[in-house]
PDB file of C-alpha atoms in Angstrom:
ATOM      1  CA  PRO A 289     -14.940  -9.170  -7.690  1.00 52.00           C
ATOM      2  CA  GLU A 290     -14.350 -11.257  -4.633  1.00 58.00           C
ATOM      3  CA  ASP A 291     -12.739  -9.634  -1.613  1.00 67.00           C
ATOM      4  CA  THR A 292     -10.306 -12.505  -1.265  1.00 68.00           C
ATOM      5  CA  TRP A 293      -8.252 -10.651  -3.869  1.00 74.00           C
ATOM      6  CA  ASN A 294      -8.638  -7.273  -2.143  1.00 87.00           C
ATOM      7  CA  LEU A 295      -5.462  -6.416  -0.244  1.00 92.00           C
ATOM      8  CA  TYR A 296      -7.023  -3.938   2.232  1.00 92.00           C
ATOM      9  CA  GLN A 297      -7.160  -6.692   4.856  1.00 90.00           C
ATOM     10  CA  HIS A 298      -3.357  -7.068   4.717  1.00 91.00           C
ATOM     11  CA  LEU A 299      -2.502  -3.437   5.526  1.00 93.00           C
ATOM     12  CA  ALA A 300      -0.488  -2.678   8.642  1.00 93.00           C
ATOM     13  CA  SER A 301      -0.710   1.111   8.376  1.00 93.00           C
ATOM     14  CA  ALA A 302      -1.612   3.980   6.075  1.00 94.00           C
ATOM     15  CA  GLU A 303      -0.669   7.654   6.227  1.00 93.00           C
ATOM     16  CA  ALA A 304      -1.888  10.591   4.170  1.00 93.00           C
ATOM     17  CA  MET A 305       0.197  13.706   3.639  1.00 93.00           C
ATOM     18  CA  ASN A 306      -1.324  17.051   2.659  1.00 91.00           C
ATOM     19  CA  ALA A 307      -4.743  15.748   3.687  1.00 92.00           C
ATOM     20  CA  GLN A 308      -7.251  17.742   5.688  1.00 90.00           C
ATOM     21  CA  ASP A 309      -7.439  14.857   8.141  1.00 72.00           C
ATOM     22  CA  GLY A 310      -4.482  12.489   7.854  1.00 60.00           C
ATOM     23  CA  SER A 311      -5.940  10.063  10.388  1.00 60.00           C
ATOM     24  CA  THR A 312      -8.530   8.842   7.852  1.00 79.00           C
ATOM     25  CA  ALA A 313      -5.982   7.296   5.478  1.00 91.00           C
ATOM     26  CA  MET A 314      -6.877   3.703   6.433  1.00 93.00           C
ATOM     27  CA  SER A 315     -10.558   4.348   5.795  1.00 92.00           C
ATOM     28  CA  VAL A 316     -10.159   4.671   1.993  1.00 94.00           C
ATOM     29  CA  PHE A 317      -8.930   1.050   1.923  1.00 94.00           C
ATOM     30  CA  ARG A 318     -11.989  -1.119   2.522  1.00 92.00           C
ATOM     31  CA  PRO A 319     -14.000  -3.993   1.035  1.00 92.00           C
ATOM     32  CA  PHE A 320     -15.002  -3.660  -2.595  1.00 90.00           C
ATOM     33  CA  VAL A 321     -18.720  -3.721  -1.754  1.00 91.00           C
ATOM     34  CA  ARG A 322     -18.213  -0.565   0.375  1.00 92.00           C
ATOM     35  CA  ARG A 323     -16.384   1.403  -2.349  1.00 92.00           C
ATOM     36  CA  PHE A 324     -19.203   3.964  -2.721  1.00 92.00           C
ATOM     37  CA  GLU A 325     -19.185   5.040   0.937  1.00 92.00           C
ATOM     38  CA  THR A 326     -18.112   8.651   1.289  1.00 89.00           C
ATOM     39  CA  VAL A 327     -17.382   8.580   5.028  1.00 89.00           C
ATOM     40  CA  GLY A 328     -13.624   8.640   5.547  1.00 88.00           C
ATOM     41  CA  SER A 329     -12.730  10.184   2.187  1.00 92.00           C
ATOM     42  CA  LEU A 330      -9.362  11.931   1.918  1.00 93.00           C
ATOM     43  CA  ARG A 331      -9.341  15.597   0.898  1.00 93.00           C
ATOM     44  CA  SER A 332      -6.210  17.459  -0.079  1.00 92.00           C
ATOM     45  CA  ASP A 333      -5.412  20.532   1.966  1.00 90.00           C
ATOM     46  CA  GLY A 334      -4.810  23.739   0.013  1.00 84.00           C
ATOM     47  CA  ASP A 335      -3.818  22.310  -3.375  1.00 91.00           C
ATOM     48  CA  GLU A 336      -4.540  19.306  -5.574  1.00 93.00           C
ATOM     49  CA  GLU A 337      -1.628  17.125  -4.387  1.00 94.00           C
ATOM     50  CA  LEU A 338      -2.197  14.185  -2.049  1.00 95.00           C
ATOM     51  CA  LEU A 339       0.327  11.546  -0.935  1.00 95.00           C
ATOM     52  CA  VAL A 340      -0.893   8.255   0.558  1.00 95.00           C
ATOM     53  CA  LYS A 341       1.717   5.847   1.983  1.00 95.00           C
ATOM     54  CA  VAL A 342       0.819   2.242   2.835  1.00 95.00           C
ATOM     55  CA  THR A 343       2.656  -0.524   4.678  1.00 95.00           C
ATOM     56  CA  PHE A 344       1.577  -4.165   4.360  1.00 93.00           C
ATOM     57  CA  ALA A 345       1.615  -6.622   7.274  1.00 92.00           C
ATOM     58  CA  SER A 346       3.070  -9.303   4.970  1.00 90.00           C
ATOM     59  CA  PRO A 347       4.473  -9.195   1.427  1.00 92.00           C
ATOM     60  CA  CYS A 348       1.801  -8.547  -1.213  1.00 93.00           C
ATOM     61  CA  SER A 349       1.682  -8.406  -5.009  1.00 93.00           C
ATOM     62  CA  PRO A 350      -0.865  -5.807  -6.197  1.00 94.00           C
ATOM     63  CA  ARG A 351      -1.956  -6.514  -9.775  1.00 93.00           C
ATOM     64  CA  ARG A 352      -4.821  -4.050 -10.261  1.00 93.00           C
ATOM     65  CA  LEU A 353      -5.737  -0.684  -8.754  1.00 94.00           C
ATOM     66  CA  MET A 354      -9.081   1.047  -8.505  1.00 94.00           C
ATOM     67  CA  VAL A 355      -9.327   4.681  -7.448  1.00 95.00           C
ATOM     68  CA  ILE A 356     -12.655   6.399  -6.900  1.00 95.00           C
ATOM     69  CA  GLY A 357     -12.769  10.122  -6.325  1.00 93.00           C
ATOM     70  CA  GLY A 358     -15.368  11.964  -4.317  1.00 86.00           C
ATOM     71  CA  ASP A 359     -17.641  14.984  -4.643  1.00 83.00           C
ATOM     72  CA  ARG A 360     -17.936  16.393  -8.159  1.00 91.00           C
ATOM     73  CA  PRO A 361     -15.959  14.979 -11.122  1.00 93.00           C
ATOM     74  CA  ALA A 362     -13.637  18.006 -10.999  1.00 94.00           C
ATOM     75  CA  HIS A 363     -12.313  16.765  -7.620  1.00 95.00           C
ATOM     76  CA  HIS A 364     -11.529  13.216  -8.829  1.00 95.00           C
ATOM     77  CA  PRO A 365      -7.818  12.417  -9.159  1.00 96.00           C
ATOM     78  CA  ARG A 366      -6.616  12.566 -12.767  1.00 96.00           C
ATOM     79  CA  HIS A 367      -3.059  11.257 -12.416  1.00 96.00           C
ATOM     80  CA  VAL A 368      -1.238   8.956  -9.990  1.00 96.00           C
ATOM     81  CA  ARG A 369       2.398   8.036  -9.535  1.00 96.00           C
ATOM     82  CA  VAL A 370       3.005   4.794  -7.624  1.00 96.00           C
ATOM     83  CA  TYR A 371       6.231   4.207  -5.673  1.00 96.00           C
ATOM     84  CA  VAL A 372       7.134   0.722  -4.443  1.00 96.00           C
ATOM     85  CA  GLY A 373       9.120   0.048  -1.267  1.00 93.00           C
ATOM     86  CA  ARG A 374       9.355   3.726  -0.361  1.00 86.00           C
ATOM     87  CA  ASP A 375       7.771   4.603   2.967  1.00 84.00           C
ATOM     88  CA  ASP A 376      10.168   7.532   3.453  1.00 89.00           C
ATOM     89  CA  LEU A 377       8.752   9.782   0.718  1.00 93.00           C
ATOM     90  CA  ASN A 378       7.622  13.342   1.333  1.00 92.00           C
ATOM     91  CA  PHE A 379       6.853  16.317  -0.876  1.00 92.00           C
ATOM     92  CA  GLN A 380      10.502  17.468  -0.869  1.00 92.00           C
ATOM     93  CA  SER A 381      11.904  14.116  -2.042  1.00 92.00           C
ATOM     94  CA  ILE A 382       9.153  12.821  -4.327  1.00 93.00           C
ATOM     95  CA  ASP A 383      10.438  14.489  -7.510  1.00 91.00           C
ATOM     96  CA  ASP A 384      13.903  12.970  -6.969  1.00 93.00           C
ATOM     97  CA  VAL A 385      12.575   9.392  -7.051  1.00 94.00           C
ATOM     98  CA  ARG A 386      11.412   7.565 -10.156  1.00 95.00           C
ATOM     99  CA  PRO A 387       7.959   5.953  -9.741  1.00 95.00           C
ATOM    100  CA  ALA A 388       7.507   2.247 -10.439  1.00 95.00           C
ATOM    101  CA  PHE A 389       4.288   3.054 -12.289  1.00 95.00           C
ATOM    102  CA  GLU A 390       2.282   6.092 -13.312  1.00 94.00           C
ATOM    103  CA  THR A 391      -0.974   6.469 -15.158  1.00 94.00           C
ATOM    104  CA  THR A 392      -3.870   8.750 -15.973  1.00 94.00           C
ATOM    105  CA  LEU A 393      -7.025   7.925 -14.028  1.00 94.00           C
ATOM    106  CA  PRO A 394     -10.548   8.183 -15.409  1.00 93.00           C
ATOM    107  CA  VAL A 395     -13.433   9.732 -13.490  1.00 94.00           C
ATOM    108  CA  ASN A 396     -14.671   6.518 -11.914  1.00 91.00           C
ATOM    109  CA  ASP A 397     -18.168   7.315 -10.605  1.00 87.00           C
ATOM    110  CA  ALA A 398     -19.421   3.827 -11.482  1.00 89.00           C
ATOM    111  CA  GLY A 399     -16.587   2.153  -9.545  1.00 87.00           C
ATOM    112  CA  GLU A 400     -15.812  -0.266 -12.354  1.00 88.00           C
ATOM    113  CA  ALA A 401     -12.575   1.036 -13.926  1.00 88.00           C
ATOM    114  CA  TYR A 402      -9.396  -0.794 -12.936  1.00 88.00           C
ATOM    115  CA  VAL A 403      -5.799  -0.061 -13.867  1.00 90.00           C
ATOM    116  CA  ASN A 404      -3.367  -2.971 -14.241  1.00 89.00           C
ATOM    117  CA  THR A 405       0.001  -2.432 -12.558  1.00 88.00           C
ATOM    118  CA  HIS A 406       3.134  -3.005 -14.599  1.00 86.00           C
ATOM    119  CA  PRO A 407       5.856  -4.040 -14.793  1.00 89.00           C
ATOM    120  CA  VAL A 408       4.638  -7.040 -12.804  1.00 88.00           C
ATOM    121  CA  GLY A 409       8.072  -7.668 -11.287  1.00 87.00           C
ATOM    122  CA  ALA A 410       8.114  -4.258  -9.610  1.00 91.00           C
ATOM    123  CA  PHE A 411       4.893  -5.100  -7.762  1.00 92.00           C
ATOM    124  CA  THR A 412       5.824  -8.606  -6.581  1.00 92.00           C
ATOM    125  CA  ASN A 413       6.205  -9.283  -2.832  1.00 92.00           C
ATOM    126  CA  ILE A 414       6.243  -5.647  -1.781  1.00 93.00           C
ATOM    127  CA  THR A 415       5.868  -4.408   1.795  1.00 93.00           C
ATOM    128  CA  ALA A 416       5.258  -0.694   1.159  1.00 95.00           C
ATOM    129  CA  VAL A 417       3.663   1.400  -1.571  1.00 96.00           C
ATOM    130  CA  ALA A 418       2.996   5.122  -1.958  1.00 96.00           C
ATOM    131  CA  PHE A 419       0.374   6.788  -4.158  1.00 96.00           C
ATOM    132  CA  PHE A 420       1.028  10.367  -5.247  1.00 96.00           C
ATOM    133  CA  PHE A 421      -2.042  12.048  -6.734  1.00 95.00           C
ATOM    134  CA  ASP A 422      -0.623  15.185  -8.354  1.00 94.00           C
ATOM    135  CA  ALA A 423      -3.586  16.420 -10.405  1.00 94.00           C
ATOM    136  CA  ASN A 424      -7.364  16.283 -10.548  1.00 94.00           C
ATOM    137  CA  HIS A 425      -9.847  16.508 -13.413  1.00 94.00           C
ATOM    138  CA  GLY A 426     -10.888  20.102 -12.774  1.00 92.00           C
ATOM    139  CA  ALA A 427      -7.583  21.754 -11.831  1.00 87.00           C
ATOM    140  CA  VAL A 428      -9.290  22.823  -8.580  1.00 91.00           C
ATOM    141  CA  ASP A 429      -7.584  23.255  -5.215  1.00 91.00           C
ATOM    142  CA  GLU A 430      -9.028  20.101  -3.677  1.00 93.00           C
ATOM    143  CA  THR A 431      -8.588  16.475  -4.705  1.00 94.00           C
ATOM    144  CA  VAL A 432     -10.909  13.943  -3.065  1.00 94.00           C
ATOM    145  CA  VAL A 433     -10.160  10.218  -2.841  1.00 95.00           C
ATOM    146  CA  GLN A 434     -13.052   8.114  -1.597  1.00 94.00           C
ATOM    147  CA  TYR A 435     -11.691   4.603  -2.274  1.00 94.00           C
ATOM    148  CA  ILE A 436      -8.414   2.909  -3.180  1.00 95.00           C
ATOM    149  CA  GLY A 437      -8.710  -0.764  -4.032  1.00 93.00           C
ATOM    150  CA  MET A 438      -5.789  -3.069  -4.657  1.00 94.00           C
ATOM    151  CA  GLN A 439      -6.352  -6.534  -6.020  1.00 91.00           C
ATOM    152  CA  GLY A 440      -3.615  -9.118  -6.068  1.00 91.00           C
ATOM    153  CA  ASP A 441      -1.878 -11.882  -4.181  1.00 90.00           C
ATOM    154  CA  HIS A 442      -0.472 -12.017  -0.677  1.00 86.00           C
ATOM    155  CA  THR A 443       1.765 -14.266   1.379  1.00 82.00           C
ATOM    156  CA  HIS A 444       1.451 -15.188   5.019  1.00 73.00           C
ATOM    157  CA  ASP A 445       5.112 -14.465   5.654  1.00 68.00           C
ATOM    158  CA  ARG A 446       5.829 -11.817   8.259  1.00 64.00           C
ATOM    159  CA  ARG A 447       8.746  -9.433   8.488  1.00 58.00           C
ATOM    160  CA  GLU A 448       9.975 -10.010  12.019  1.00 64.00           C
ATOM    161  CA  ALA A 449      13.259 -10.056  13.836  1.00 70.00           C
ATOM    162  CA  VAL A 450      14.915 -13.462  13.977  1.00 71.00           C
ATOM    163  CA  GLN A 451      15.636 -14.714  17.479  1.00 73.00           C
ATOM    164  CA  ALA A 452      18.845 -16.726  17.614  1.00 72.00           C
ATOM    165  CA  THR A 453      20.944 -17.999  20.520  1.00 72.00           C
ATOM    166  CA  TYR A 454      24.692 -18.173  20.110  1.00 70.00           C
ATOM    167  CA  GLU A 455      27.227 -19.840  22.385  1.00 66.00           C
ATOM    168  CA  LEU A 456      30.275 -17.776  23.190  1.00 68.00           C
ATOM    169  CA  LEU A 457      32.038 -20.854  24.569  1.00 66.00           C
ATOM    170  CA  CYS A 458      31.179 -24.413  23.659  1.00 62.00           C
ATOM    171  CA  GLN A 459      28.704 -25.836  26.168  1.00 62.00           C
ATOM    172  CA  GLY A 460      29.646 -29.403  25.313  1.00 60.00           C
ATOM    173  CA  HIS A 461      26.545 -30.365  23.366  1.00 58.00           C
ATOM    174  CA  GLY A 462      27.456 -32.959  20.765  1.00 57.00           C
ATOM    175  CA  THR A 463      31.142 -33.293  21.736  1.00 60.00           C
ATOM    176  CA  GLU A 464      32.749 -36.664  22.365  1.00 62.00           C
ATOM    177  CA  ALA A 465      33.178 -35.980  26.092  1.00 59.00           C
ATOM    178  CA  SER A 466      29.509 -35.032  26.551  1.00 55.00           C
ATOM    179  CA  VAL A 467      28.346 -38.163  24.671  1.00 53.00           C
ATOM    180  CA  GLN A 468      30.466 -40.398  26.922  1.00 60.00           C
ATOM    181  CA  GLN A 469      29.171 -38.579  30.008  1.00 58.00           C
ATOM    182  CA  GLN A 470      25.558 -39.121  28.896  1.00 55.00           C
ATOM    183  CA  ASN A 471      26.191 -42.848  28.327  1.00 59.00           C
ATOM    184  CA  ILE A 472      27.532 -43.217  31.911  1.00 61.00           C
ATOM    185  CA  ALA A 473      24.577 -41.460  33.504  1.00 53.00           C
TER     186      ALA A 473
END
């Protein structure tokens, strides 16, 4: 697939919780042609759960996901819950929130298996998404995620503060007196 559909280039930030090295979260989002690189893989710390939270620089609409695990097939993620618009999730609050989408993941050594996101409306113009990998294929204490690919659409809109100037007292712009004064001058 073309990388024009890959949303990694529209990420503002990524954070991994329960990872051995949380600073590598951005490195699992990369071009499709680099999906087999193992440098920068995320490894869960102490158990099989791994939470990856992503913020987009502009609204995006992910339509398909690809997850590739690392190491042996037993370490590949088996199940993912996807939460939309929730950048405040942690392991204490995650069970209290209903995911927008959840699915079973195959062992994806070949890097060809995609999962379509649905319902489509839940994944339209989103600015944050969280992936909760709660199980792996071998029920071992370490889950490894080597690549997360998101294909979809994006906008060039930015979420920024609006700068507006308000007049506390009328400055005379557009009033009858100011128009007459401008005609004299």
